[in-house]
Each structure stands twice: as structure tokens, then as C-alpha cells.
Amino acid sequence: MHVPDGFINAPVSAATGVVAAGAIAVSLRGARRELDERTAPLAGLVAAFIFAVQMLNFPVAAGTSGHLLGGALAAILVGPYTGMLCVSVVLLMQGILFADGGLTALGVNITDMAIVTTVVAYAVFRGLVKVMPRTRRSVTVATFVAALLSVPAAALAFTAIYALGGTTDVSLAKVATAMIGVHVLIGIGEAAITALTVGAVIAVRPDLVYGARGLRQRLKLRVGGELVDAPTPVTTPVAARTSRRRLWITGLVTSLVLAGFVSFYASASPDGLEKVAHDQGIDQKAKEHASSGSPLADYGVKDIQDARLSGGLAGVIGVGVTVVAGSAVFWAVRRRRSDDVSPASTTVENV
């Protein structure tokens, strides 16, 4: 759903830029409360993982593909404010280095893919977990539903933005129907990837998953050779099964493998927005990307003729740059939080 330059006119693009800048400013403050010394490294990894998985287009229907948006995944793993920053970092790296998503449309893309997806997904997720038992299964189910709904919500948001600033005269009803229809299908893939990833992290380090804080498990008793629930509502925190370092290394290696190798086998069909834009004539005034001359444009390394090597190397570089940029941002936010709560700022003057 990366919007290229030329789809949206200058005034609306500027307005969404203001919205995006304001949301990022709010998120920088909100992320201070979400990040601590345990979760700050995870946030940079989440950004890199989203970058990697976005390279894996999967087929949906009628020559159309989809890929992860990542808002739901980031919001549930590291919190909605931090999640919004994660997706924004990914979009910035993609736009500058890989010519994916227009630079003048960066505000549109952040508003649509970072703000809308994280807000909708986390609101749905929180609403569901409040009425469901605090178990791993409940968190996974809530994750699936939240991710599923976040994608058509982003499609609807794009339609609204296009209604305000679209550069071509097309039927908005047809655009809305096509966008929401195909992105419901893409949402199923998003939901599956998000639920599997969140479930995998909860299985080994539930304490690091923002959306699973407070997750507890009921104690079991062995009676007559069978395990049964304890008769009283006694619960215990779910134990961690691996170290943070091992989790981080595993996540980084997984991201590198996905971007550097698995991405070669991704669907080559146009994604949901590209397909709808072509079918409905939205792309009539699309402009060449300002970074089209980048050495990494279109997810390939310039002057390397072998397509597999070129794409794989570009993916590895992208993961590396994203994890470094994301980690730098989140460590800076974490350090700012430490400064805010330093002993000097919390001393009480004797009177």
C-alpha cells in the first residue's frame, strides 16, 4: 500500500505530512513510557523484521499480491506509540533507499500505514483482551482479529485521502469497493503472519510482549495421574524460556534470511494498491520516484546482474540499515526517559 508520488495532490500531501509529523512527535513522548532497558533493543529488531517481511509478497487473487503492513504486529509487540515509530522508520528507509513509496507522499504513507494500522489494531486488540481471559490463546486470537481489521481500515483511509486529494477523476465508489475488497483478503495473510509471530515470541519471552503484560497461567495439580486446574484461582506469571540476547539474535538472523533469501521466491504480481490503481486509472499521473537513481532502487543492488544476488544483498542491506536506524532512535528515546527520571529530578528539598 505504498503510495507513490503523483497519486495525491500537493495540498493534501502537505496536510498528511503535518498529521504524520504531529503523530511522530506524540509517539516519541509516548514511547518513553513504553520502552525500558529490556524492550528498547526489541523495538529496533521489530522494525527490521517488518522491513524483511514486507519484501515477501504473497498471492491473494486474480493476479494480485499482498504483503505485511506491520502496524498490528509492532503495536502488540512493543506498544502503540513505539509501534508507530517502528513502521515510520521502515517507511522512511524504504522511501529514501529503495524508491518504494513516494517522498512527497511520505506523509500519506505514514498516516495510512503507520498511524491508522497501529491505532485501529491496538484499539481492537485492547477491546478484545479486556473481555477475554488473560491467556496465551486469548492474546493470539485478539492479535489475529486486530491485524485482520487493520488492513481494510488502511484501505478505507487511503480511499478517504484520495477523495480529498486524488489527482485523477475516477469513481470513488469503485475505488473504495476494489481497495477494501482486495485488502480484506490481504488482511487474512497479515493476521496469520502477525498471530504466528506474536505467538512465537509469547512462547519464549511473554514478558517482552507489550500486549501480553499481565499474562498469567493457571496452576495445575496432578490428581489421580491427571492434570487438573487448581481449585482456587491461583495463578503464576508465565516464565521466560530464552534469554533476550538469544531472542534478539534469532530474530535478526530470521529477518536476514527472509530478506536475503526467501524474498526471491515472493510473488511478482502487483500488490493491492498497484492493482487497483492500474485497473481504476489512479496511476495516470504517477511520477517517477525522486530516489529512482538510488543504488538500491527497486530492492536490487545497482550493477549486479544476477537477480537473486542483487535482490538478496539489497534485502540484507535493508535489514541492517533498518535495525541500526531503529535501534538508534529507540535507544535515544529510552535514554531521554532515563534522564527524565534521574535522581536529580526526583529529589525532594528538605524544608
mmCIF file of C-alpha atoms in Angstrom:
data_model
loop_
_atom_site.group_PDB
_atom_site.id
_atom_site.type_symbol
_atom_site.label_atom_id
_atom_site.label_comp_id
_atom_site.label_asym_id
_atom_site.label_seq_id
_atom_site.Cartn_x
_atom_site.Cartn_y
_atom_site.Cartn_z
ATOM 1 C CA MET A 1 0.000 0.000 0.000
ATOM 2 C CA HIS A 2 2.985 2.291 -0.561
ATOM 3 C CA VAL A 3 1.561 5.387 -2.276
ATOM 4 C CA PRO A 4 3.885 6.780 -4.987
ATOM 5 C CA ASP A 5 4.386 10.420 -5.905
ATOM 6 C CA GLY A 6 1.634 11.906 -8.047
ATOM 7 C CA PHE A 7 -1.359 9.984 -6.679
ATOM 8 C CA ILE A 8 -2.262 12.720 -4.166
ATOM 9 C CA ASN A 9 -2.068 16.461 -4.827
ATOM 10 C CA ALA A 10 0.355 18.789 -3.053
ATOM 11 C CA PRO A 11 -2.038 20.419 -0.527
ATOM 12 C CA VAL A 12 -3.364 17.098 0.800
ATOM 13 C CA SER A 13 0.130 15.580 0.768
ATOM 14 C CA ALA A 14 1.336 18.519 2.849
ATOM 15 C CA ALA A 15 -1.615 18.182 5.223
ATOM 16 C CA THR A 16 -0.927 14.500 5.789
ATOM 17 C CA GLY A 17 2.711 15.420 6.330
ATOM 18 C CA VAL A 18 1.648 17.699 9.172
ATOM 19 C CA VAL A 19 -0.540 14.924 10.608
ATOM 20 C CA ALA A 20 2.333 12.460 10.357
ATOM 21 C CA ALA A 21 4.801 14.851 11.991
ATOM 22 C CA GLY A 22 2.386 15.512 14.840
ATOM 23 C CA ALA A 23 1.777 11.799 15.357
ATOM 24 C CA ILE A 24 5.514 11.087 15.408
ATOM 25 C CA ALA A 25 6.066 13.846 17.974
ATOM 26 C CA VAL A 26 3.342 12.389 20.191
ATOM 27 C CA SER A 27 4.734 8.889 19.672
ATOM 28 C CA LEU A 28 8.238 9.971 20.708
ATOM 29 C CA ARG A 29 6.814 11.123 24.033
ATOM 30 C CA GLY A 30 4.563 8.094 24.434
ATOM 31 C CA ALA A 31 7.374 5.679 23.598
ATOM 32 C CA ARG A 32 9.305 6.894 26.643
ATOM 33 C CA ARG A 33 6.685 5.221 28.827
ATOM 34 C CA GLU A 34 6.655 2.015 26.776
ATOM 35 C CA LEU A 35 10.376 1.412 26.387
ATOM 36 C CA ASP A 36 12.694 0.152 29.085
ATOM 37 C CA GLU A 37 16.115 -1.466 29.121
ATOM 38 C CA ARG A 38 14.580 -4.808 28.109
ATOM 39 C CA THR A 39 12.298 -3.705 25.284
ATOM 40 C CA ALA A 40 14.341 -0.952 23.590
ATOM 41 C CA PRO A 41 16.532 -3.472 21.695
ATOM 42 C CA LEU A 42 13.419 -5.436 20.695
ATOM 43 C CA ALA A 43 11.881 -2.344 19.091
ATOM 44 C CA GLY A 44 14.763 -1.936 16.646
ATOM 45 C CA LEU A 45 14.502 -5.618 15.798
ATOM 46 C CA VAL A 46 10.748 -5.317 15.208
ATOM 47 C CA ALA A 47 11.375 -2.558 12.652
ATOM 48 C CA ALA A 48 13.943 -4.727 10.842
ATOM 49 C CA PHE A 49 11.619 -7.739 10.890
ATOM 50 C CA ILE A 50 8.757 -5.699 9.413
ATOM 51 C CA PHE A 51 11.083 -4.467 6.668
ATOM 52 C CA ALA A 52 12.079 -8.043 5.867
ATOM 53 C CA VAL A 53 8.555 -9.475 5.847
ATOM 54 C CA GLN A 54 7.272 -6.615 3.677
ATOM 55 C CA MET A 55 9.538 -7.984 0.953
ATOM 56 C CA LEU A 56 7.563 -11.235 0.961
ATOM 57 C CA ASN A 57 4.574 -10.567 -1.269
ATOM 58 C CA PHE A 58 2.058 -13.419 -1.130
ATOM 59 C CA PRO A 59 -0.600 -14.097 -3.811
ATOM 60 C CA VAL A 60 -4.209 -13.317 -2.916
ATOM 61 C CA ALA A 61 -6.436 -13.412 -6.010
ATOM 62 C CA ALA A 62 -6.686 -12.543 -9.703
ATOM 63 C CA GLY A 63 -3.028 -11.671 -10.266
ATOM 64 C CA THR A 64 -2.818 -9.597 -7.094
ATOM 65 C CA SER A 65 -0.421 -9.950 -4.180
ATOM 66 C CA GLY A 66 -0.186 -8.517 -0.701
ATOM 67 C CA HIS A 67 2.411 -8.039 1.985
ATOM 68 C CA LEU A 68 2.538 -7.309 5.679
ATOM 69 C CA LEU A 69 1.795 -3.732 6.732
ATOM 70 C CA GLY A 70 3.103 -4.354 10.230
ATOM 71 C CA GLY A 71 1.158 -1.861 12.331
ATOM 72 C CA ALA A 72 -0.657 -4.505 14.355
ATOM 73 C CA LEU A 73 2.495 -6.568 14.852
ATOM 74 C CA ALA A 74 4.521 -3.613 16.081
ATOM 75 C CA ALA A 75 1.791 -2.216 18.332
ATOM 76 C CA ILE A 76 1.195 -5.529 20.107
ATOM 77 C CA LEU A 77 4.863 -6.432 20.476
ATOM 78 C CA VAL A 78 6.288 -3.097 21.634
ATOM 79 C CA GLY A 79 3.300 -0.791 22.269
ATOM 80 C CA PRO A 80 1.229 1.515 20.038
ATOM 81 C CA TYR A 81 3.473 4.591 20.296
ATOM 82 C CA THR A 82 6.673 2.633 19.738
ATOM 83 C CA GLY A 83 4.931 0.586 17.055
ATOM 84 C CA MET A 84 4.015 3.730 15.151
ATOM 85 C CA LEU A 85 7.664 4.762 15.216
ATOM 86 C CA CYS A 86 8.758 1.288 14.045
ATOM 87 C CA VAL A 87 6.600 1.421 10.925
ATOM 88 C CA SER A 88 7.598 5.050 10.275
ATOM 89 C CA VAL A 89 11.295 4.101 10.362
ATOM 90 C CA VAL A 90 10.625 1.295 7.876
ATOM 91 C CA LEU A 91 8.719 3.618 5.527
ATOM 92 C CA LEU A 92 11.488 6.218 5.713
ATOM 93 C CA MET A 93 14.183 3.656 4.849
ATOM 94 C CA GLN A 94 12.085 2.255 2.004
ATOM 95 C CA GLY A 95 11.360 5.676 0.541
ATOM 96 C CA ILE A 96 14.906 7.046 0.687
ATOM 97 C CA LEU A 97 16.978 3.968 -0.112
ATOM 98 C CA PHE A 98 14.715 1.713 -2.159
ATOM 99 C CA ALA A 99 12.424 4.170 -4.002
ATOM 100 C CA ASP A 100 9.406 2.403 -2.526
ATOM 101 C CA GLY A 101 6.690 4.918 -1.636
ATOM 102 C CA GLY A 102 6.980 8.491 -2.869
ATOM 103 C CA LEU A 103 8.959 11.052 -0.899
ATOM 104 C CA THR A 104 6.299 13.726 -1.370
ATOM 105 C CA ALA A 105 3.800 11.044 -0.337
ATOM 106 C CA LEU A 106 5.726 10.101 2.820
ATOM 107 C CA GLY A 107 3.145 11.863 4.983
ATOM 108 C CA VAL A 108 0.377 9.934 3.222
ATOM 109 C CA ASN A 109 2.153 6.628 3.761
ATOM 110 C CA ILE A 110 2.938 7.266 7.425
ATOM 111 C CA THR A 111 -0.631 8.393 8.063
ATOM 112 C CA ASP A 112 -2.095 5.387 6.287
ATOM 113 C CA MET A 113 0.338 2.569 7.060
ATOM 114 C CA ALA A 114 1.754 3.641 10.430
ATOM 115 C CA ILE A 115 -0.908 5.694 12.193
ATOM 116 C CA VAL A 116 -4.152 4.086 11.003
ATOM 117 C CA THR A 117 -2.946 0.494 11.284
ATOM 118 C CA THR A 118 -1.459 0.841 14.773
ATOM 119 C CA VAL A 119 -4.372 2.838 16.182
ATOM 120 C CA VAL A 120 -7.062 0.549 14.768
ATOM 121 C CA ALA A 121 -5.194 -2.658 15.572
ATOM 122 C CA TYR A 122 -4.331 -1.725 19.139
ATOM 123 C CA ALA A 123 -7.816 -0.396 19.874
ATOM 124 C CA VAL A 124 -9.361 -3.651 18.648
ATOM 125 C CA PHE A 125 -6.753 -5.717 20.484
ATOM 126 C CA ARG A 126 -7.266 -3.934 23.809
ATOM 127 C CA GLY A 127 -11.028 -4.170 23.488
ATOM 128 C CA LEU A 128 -10.860 -7.911 22.939
ATOM 129 C CA VAL A 129 -8.348 -8.782 25.669
ATOM 130 C CA LYS A 130 -10.406 -6.869 28.222
ATOM 131 C CA VAL A 131 -13.324 -9.256 27.759
ATOM 132 C CA MET A 132 -11.302 -12.438 27.243
ATOM 133 C CA PRO A 133 -9.265 -14.479 29.734
ATOM 134 C CA ARG A 134 -5.650 -13.370 30.087
ATOM 135 C CA THR A 135 -4.206 -16.445 28.407
ATOM 136 C CA ARG A 136 -1.850 -17.032 25.503
ATOM 137 C CA ARG A 137 -4.684 -18.297 23.340
ATOM 138 C CA SER A 138 -6.780 -15.196 24.011
ATOM 139 C CA VAL A 139 -3.887 -12.886 23.158
ATOM 140 C CA THR A 140 -3.263 -14.794 19.925
ATOM 141 C CA VAL A 141 -6.941 -14.664 18.924
ATOM 142 C CA ALA A 142 -7.142 -10.945 19.707
ATOM 143 C CA THR A 143 -3.955 -10.395 17.694
ATOM 144 C CA PHE A 144 -5.404 -12.200 14.674
ATOM 145 C CA VAL A 145 -8.620 -10.169 14.681
ATOM 146 C CA ALA A 146 -6.825 -6.857 15.265
ATOM 147 C CA ALA A 147 -4.389 -7.449 12.408
ATOM 148 C CA LEU A 148 -7.162 -8.603 10.097
ATOM 149 C CA LEU A 149 -9.212 -5.425 10.633
ATOM 150 C CA SER A 150 -6.257 -3.049 10.433
ATOM 151 C CA VAL A 151 -5.623 -3.722 6.733
ATOM 152 C CA PRO A 152 -9.069 -2.849 5.286
ATOM 153 C CA ALA A 153 -9.073 0.115 7.696
ATOM 154 C CA ALA A 154 -5.905 1.351 5.993
ATOM 155 C CA ALA A 155 -7.516 0.759 2.593
ATOM 156 C CA LEU A 156 -10.518 2.819 3.672
ATOM 157 C CA ALA A 157 -8.200 5.569 4.928
ATOM 158 C CA PHE A 158 -6.417 5.679 1.571
ATOM 159 C CA THR A 159 -9.771 5.998 -0.178
ATOM 160 C CA ALA A 160 -10.668 8.936 2.083
ATOM 161 C CA ILE A 161 -7.338 10.621 1.379
ATOM 162 C CA TYR A 162 -7.802 10.044 -2.338
ATOM 163 C CA ALA A 163 -11.286 11.528 -2.148
ATOM 164 C CA LEU A 164 -9.747 14.709 -0.748
ATOM 165 C CA GLY A 165 -6.682 14.976 -2.951
ATOM 166 C CA GLY A 166 -6.759 12.451 -5.781
ATOM 167 C CA THR A 167 -5.156 13.687 -9.000
ATOM 168 C CA THR A 168 -7.405 11.749 -11.378
ATOM 169 C CA ASP A 169 -11.135 11.801 -11.913
ATOM 170 C CA VAL A 170 -12.283 8.266 -11.115
ATOM 171 C CA SER A 171 -15.281 6.755 -9.389
ATOM 172 C CA LEU A 172 -14.639 6.793 -5.645
ATOM 173 C CA ALA A 173 -17.251 4.107 -5.110
ATOM 174 C CA LYS A 174 -15.355 1.763 -7.422
ATOM 175 C CA VAL A 175 -12.045 2.652 -5.788
ATOM 176 C CA ALA A 176 -13.429 2.014 -2.304
ATOM 177 C CA THR A 177 -15.014 -1.287 -3.307
ATOM 178 C CA ALA A 178 -11.862 -2.516 -5.034
ATOM 179 C CA MET A 179 -9.492 -1.340 -2.293
ATOM 180 C CA ILE A 180 -11.455 -2.735 0.624
ATOM 181 C CA GLY A 181 -12.304 -5.962 -1.198
ATOM 182 C CA VAL A 182 -8.720 -6.916 -2.051
ATOM 183 C CA HIS A 183 -7.345 -5.722 1.275
ATOM 184 C CA VAL A 184 -9.750 -7.884 3.236
ATOM 185 C CA LEU A 185 -8.020 -10.816 1.546
ATOM 186 C CA ILE A 186 -4.598 -9.333 2.248
ATOM 187 C CA GLY A 187 -5.720 -8.826 5.836
ATOM 188 C CA ILE A 188 -6.080 -12.587 6.255
ATOM 189 C CA GLY A 189 -2.407 -13.004 5.383
ATOM 190 C CA GLU A 190 -1.494 -10.108 7.668
ATOM 191 C CA ALA A 191 -3.464 -11.676 10.510
ATOM 192 C CA ALA A 192 -1.827 -15.084 10.070
ATOM 193 C CA ILE A 193 1.718 -13.666 9.982
ATOM 194 C CA THR A 194 1.063 -11.365 12.942
ATOM 195 C CA ALA A 195 -0.591 -14.002 15.118
ATOM 196 C CA LEU A 196 2.144 -16.557 14.409
ATOM 197 C CA THR A 197 4.906 -14.055 15.195
ATOM 198 C CA VAL A 198 3.324 -12.751 18.384
ATOM 199 C CA GLY A 199 2.528 -16.303 19.477
ATOM 200 C CA ALA A 200 6.138 -17.363 18.873
ATOM 201 C CA VAL A 201 7.523 -14.520 20.979
ATOM 202 C CA ILE A 202 4.991 -15.109 23.763
ATOM 203 C CA ALA A 203 6.013 -18.769 23.842
ATOM 204 C CA VAL A 204 9.607 -17.881 24.766
ATOM 205 C CA ARG A 205 9.531 -14.372 26.278
ATOM 206 C CA PRO A 206 5.989 -13.298 27.230
ATOM 207 C CA ASP A 207 7.430 -10.598 29.495
ATOM 208 C CA LEU A 208 8.763 -8.744 26.439
ATOM 209 C CA VAL A 209 5.425 -8.571 24.600
ATOM 210 C CA TYR A 210 3.705 -5.293 25.416
ATOM 211 C CA GLY A 211 0.232 -6.606 24.669
ATOM 212 C CA ALA A 212 0.776 -9.658 26.878
ATOM 213 C CA ARG A 213 1.816 -7.825 30.036
ATOM 214 C CA GLY A 214 -0.007 -9.330 32.964
ATOM 215 C CA LEU A 215 -0.382 -12.626 31.126
ATOM 216 C CA ARG A 216 -0.684 -15.385 33.688
ATOM 217 C CA GLN A 217 -1.177 -19.122 33.670
ATOM 218 C CA ARG A 218 -3.373 -21.194 35.967
ATOM 219 C CA LEU A 219 -1.559 -23.637 38.214
ATOM 220 C CA LYS A 220 -2.142 -27.331 37.547
ATOM 221 C CA LEU A 221 -2.451 -30.143 40.059
ATOM 222 C CA ARG A 222 -1.913 -33.830 39.374
ATOM 223 C CA VAL A 223 -4.910 -35.780 40.700
ATOM 224 C CA GLY A 224 -5.178 -39.487 40.036
ATOM 225 C CA GLY A 225 -2.490 -39.267 37.386
ATOM 226 C CA GLU A 226 -4.231 -36.430 35.512
ATOM 227 C CA LEU A 227 -3.504 -32.714 35.422
ATOM 228 C CA VAL A 228 -6.419 -30.537 36.537
ATOM 229 C CA ASP A 229 -6.798 -26.811 37.253
ATOM 230 C CA ALA A 230 -6.095 -25.741 40.810
ATOM 231 C CA PRO A 231 -9.390 -25.442 42.742
ATOM 232 C CA THR A 232 -8.709 -21.823 43.669
ATOM 233 C CA PRO A 233 -7.910 -19.030 41.176
ATOM 234 C CA VAL A 234 -4.199 -19.219 41.908
ATOM 235 C CA THR A 235 -2.088 -18.045 39.001
ATOM 236 C CA THR A 236 1.586 -17.536 38.360
ATOM 237 C CA PRO A 237 3.434 -15.357 35.844
ATOM 238 C CA VAL A 238 4.377 -17.147 32.633
ATOM 239 C CA ALA A 239 8.075 -17.958 32.746
ATOM 240 C CA ALA A 240 10.628 -16.884 30.151
ATOM 241 C CA ARG A 241 12.195 -19.722 28.151
ATOM 242 C CA THR A 242 15.107 -17.970 26.487
ATOM 243 C CA SER A 243 17.427 -15.033 27.037
ATOM 244 C CA ARG A 244 16.890 -11.628 25.490
ATOM 245 C CA ARG A 245 20.196 -11.924 23.622
ATOM 246 C CA ARG A 246 19.214 -15.254 22.087
ATOM 247 C CA LEU A 247 15.806 -13.902 21.108
ATOM 248 C CA TRP A 248 17.397 -10.834 19.504
ATOM 249 C CA ILE A 249 19.957 -12.875 17.577
ATOM 250 C CA THR A 250 17.307 -15.352 16.427
ATOM 251 C CA GLY A 251 15.050 -12.520 15.264
ATOM 252 C CA LEU A 252 17.852 -10.787 13.390
ATOM 253 C CA VAL A 253 19.012 -13.986 11.675
ATOM 254 C CA THR A 254 15.405 -14.751 10.720
ATOM 255 C CA SER A 255 14.995 -11.271 9.238
ATOM 256 C CA LEU A 256 18.226 -11.593 7.242
ATOM 257 C CA VAL A 257 17.202 -14.991 5.870
ATOM 258 C CA LEU A 258 13.736 -13.746 4.911
ATOM 259 C CA ALA A 259 15.034 -10.610 3.188
ATOM 260 C CA GLY A 260 18.185 -12.126 1.733
ATOM 261 C CA PHE A 261 16.904 -15.486 0.526
ATOM 262 C CA VAL A 262 13.172 -16.140 0.910
ATOM 263 C CA SER A 263 12.251 -12.817 -0.731
ATOM 264 C CA PHE A 264 13.494 -14.151 -4.080
ATOM 265 C CA TYR A 265 10.521 -16.511 -4.108
ATOM 266 C CA ALA A 266 7.918 -13.846 -3.277
ATOM 267 C CA SER A 267 5.031 -13.215 -5.632
ATOM 268 C CA ALA A 268 5.862 -10.920 -8.546
ATOM 269 C CA SER A 269 2.214 -9.881 -9.001
ATOM 270 C CA PRO A 270 1.322 -6.240 -8.257
ATOM 271 C CA ASP A 271 0.202 -5.560 -4.714
ATOM 272 C CA GLY A 272 -3.302 -4.458 -3.785
ATOM 273 C CA LEU A 273 -2.840 -0.732 -4.356
ATOM 274 C CA GLU A 274 -0.857 -1.202 -7.567
ATOM 275 C CA LYS A 275 -3.534 -3.485 -8.987
ATOM 276 C CA VAL A 276 -6.414 -1.195 -8.067
ATOM 277 C CA ALA A 277 -4.523 1.891 -9.280
ATOM 278 C CA HIS A 278 -3.919 0.284 -12.663
ATOM 279 C CA ASP A 279 -7.444 -1.089 -13.051
ATOM 280 C CA GLN A 280 -9.173 2.137 -11.962
ATOM 281 C CA GLY A 281 -6.799 4.590 -13.655
ATOM 282 C CA ILE A 282 -5.473 6.121 -10.445
ATOM 283 C CA ASP A 283 -1.897 5.763 -11.682
ATOM 284 C CA GLN A 284 -2.368 8.034 -14.710
ATOM 285 C CA LYS A 285 -0.427 10.866 -13.062
ATOM 286 C CA ALA A 286 2.107 8.831 -11.107
ATOM 287 C CA LYS A 287 5.542 10.449 -11.094
ATOM 288 C CA GLU A 288 8.996 8.953 -11.185
ATOM 289 C CA HIS A 289 10.422 8.492 -7.714
ATOM 290 C CA ALA A 290 12.947 11.089 -6.607
ATOM 291 C CA SER A 291 15.225 8.261 -5.455
ATOM 292 C CA SER A 292 14.870 6.192 -8.625
ATOM 293 C CA GLY A 293 18.614 6.572 -9.190
ATOM 294 C CA SER A 294 19.463 5.114 -5.789
ATOM 295 C CA PRO A 295 21.960 2.203 -5.871
ATOM 296 C CA LEU A 296 19.273 0.132 -4.083
ATOM 297 C CA ALA A 297 16.209 1.277 -6.048
ATOM 298 C CA ASP A 298 13.536 -1.395 -6.564
ATOM 299 C CA TYR A 299 15.223 -3.663 -3.999
ATOM 300 C CA GLY A 300 18.231 -4.509 -6.115
ATOM 301 C CA VAL A 301 21.892 -3.535 -5.986
ATOM 302 C CA LYS A 302 22.964 -1.473 -8.967
ATOM 303 C CA ASP A 303 25.437 -3.074 -11.375
ATOM 304 C CA ILE A 304 24.902 -6.605 -10.021
ATOM 305 C CA GLN A 305 23.403 -8.567 -12.887
ATOM 306 C CA ASP A 306 22.383 -11.719 -11.037
ATOM 307 C CA ALA A 307 18.794 -11.042 -9.889
ATOM 308 C CA ARG A 308 18.925 -13.398 -6.913
ATOM 309 C CA LEU A 309 22.206 -11.992 -5.610
ATOM 310 C CA SER A 310 21.161 -8.401 -6.281
ATOM 311 C CA GLY A 311 17.804 -8.707 -4.510
ATOM 312 C CA GLY A 312 19.203 -10.753 -1.633
ATOM 313 C CA LEU A 313 22.034 -8.329 -0.990
ATOM 314 C CA ALA A 314 19.624 -5.386 -1.121
ATOM 315 C CA GLY A 315 17.399 -7.133 1.418
ATOM 316 C CA VAL A 316 20.297 -7.798 3.765
ATOM 317 C CA ILE A 317 21.441 -4.190 3.494
ATOM 318 C CA GLY A 318 17.899 -3.006 4.164
ATOM 319 C CA VAL A 319 17.571 -5.136 7.293
ATOM 320 C CA GLY A 320 20.948 -3.924 8.535
ATOM 321 C CA VAL A 321 20.222 -0.246 7.929
ATOM 322 C CA THR A 322 16.752 -0.508 9.452
ATOM 323 C CA VAL A 323 17.877 -2.288 12.617
ATOM 324 C CA VAL A 324 20.671 0.259 13.118
ATOM 325 C CA ALA A 325 18.430 3.274 12.457
ATOM 326 C CA GLY A 326 15.574 1.882 14.534
ATOM 327 C CA SER A 327 17.811 0.902 17.442
ATOM 328 C CA ALA A 328 19.412 4.345 17.444
ATOM 329 C CA VAL A 329 16.006 6.035 17.626
ATOM 330 C CA PHE A 330 14.705 3.796 20.398
ATOM 331 C CA TRP A 331 17.861 3.934 22.471
ATOM 332 C CA ALA A 332 17.724 7.744 22.231
ATOM 333 C CA VAL A 333 14.099 7.700 23.394
ATOM 334 C CA ARG A 334 14.997 5.290 26.193
ATOM 335 C CA ARG A 335 17.905 7.490 27.287
ATOM 336 C CA ARG A 336 15.630 10.522 27.310
ATOM 337 C CA ARG A 337 13.298 8.633 29.647
ATOM 338 C CA SER A 338 16.224 7.811 31.922
ATOM 339 C CA ASP A 339 17.170 11.495 32.022
ATOM 340 C CA ASP A 340 13.575 12.437 32.889
ATOM 341 C CA VAL A 341 13.530 10.125 35.902
ATOM 342 C CA SER A 342 17.124 10.683 37.023
ATOM 343 C CA PRO A 343 17.779 11.056 40.773
ATOM 344 C CA ALA A 344 18.476 14.744 40.315
ATOM 345 C CA SER A 345 14.952 15.295 39.000
ATOM 346 C CA THR A 346 13.281 13.334 41.789
ATOM 347 C CA THR A 347 14.989 14.717 44.877
ATOM 348 C CA VAL A 348 12.794 16.386 47.463
ATOM 349 C CA GLU A 349 14.061 19.557 49.044
ATOM 350 C CA ASN A 350 14.082 19.483 52.849
ATOM 351 C CA VAL A 351 12.078 22.270 54.459
#
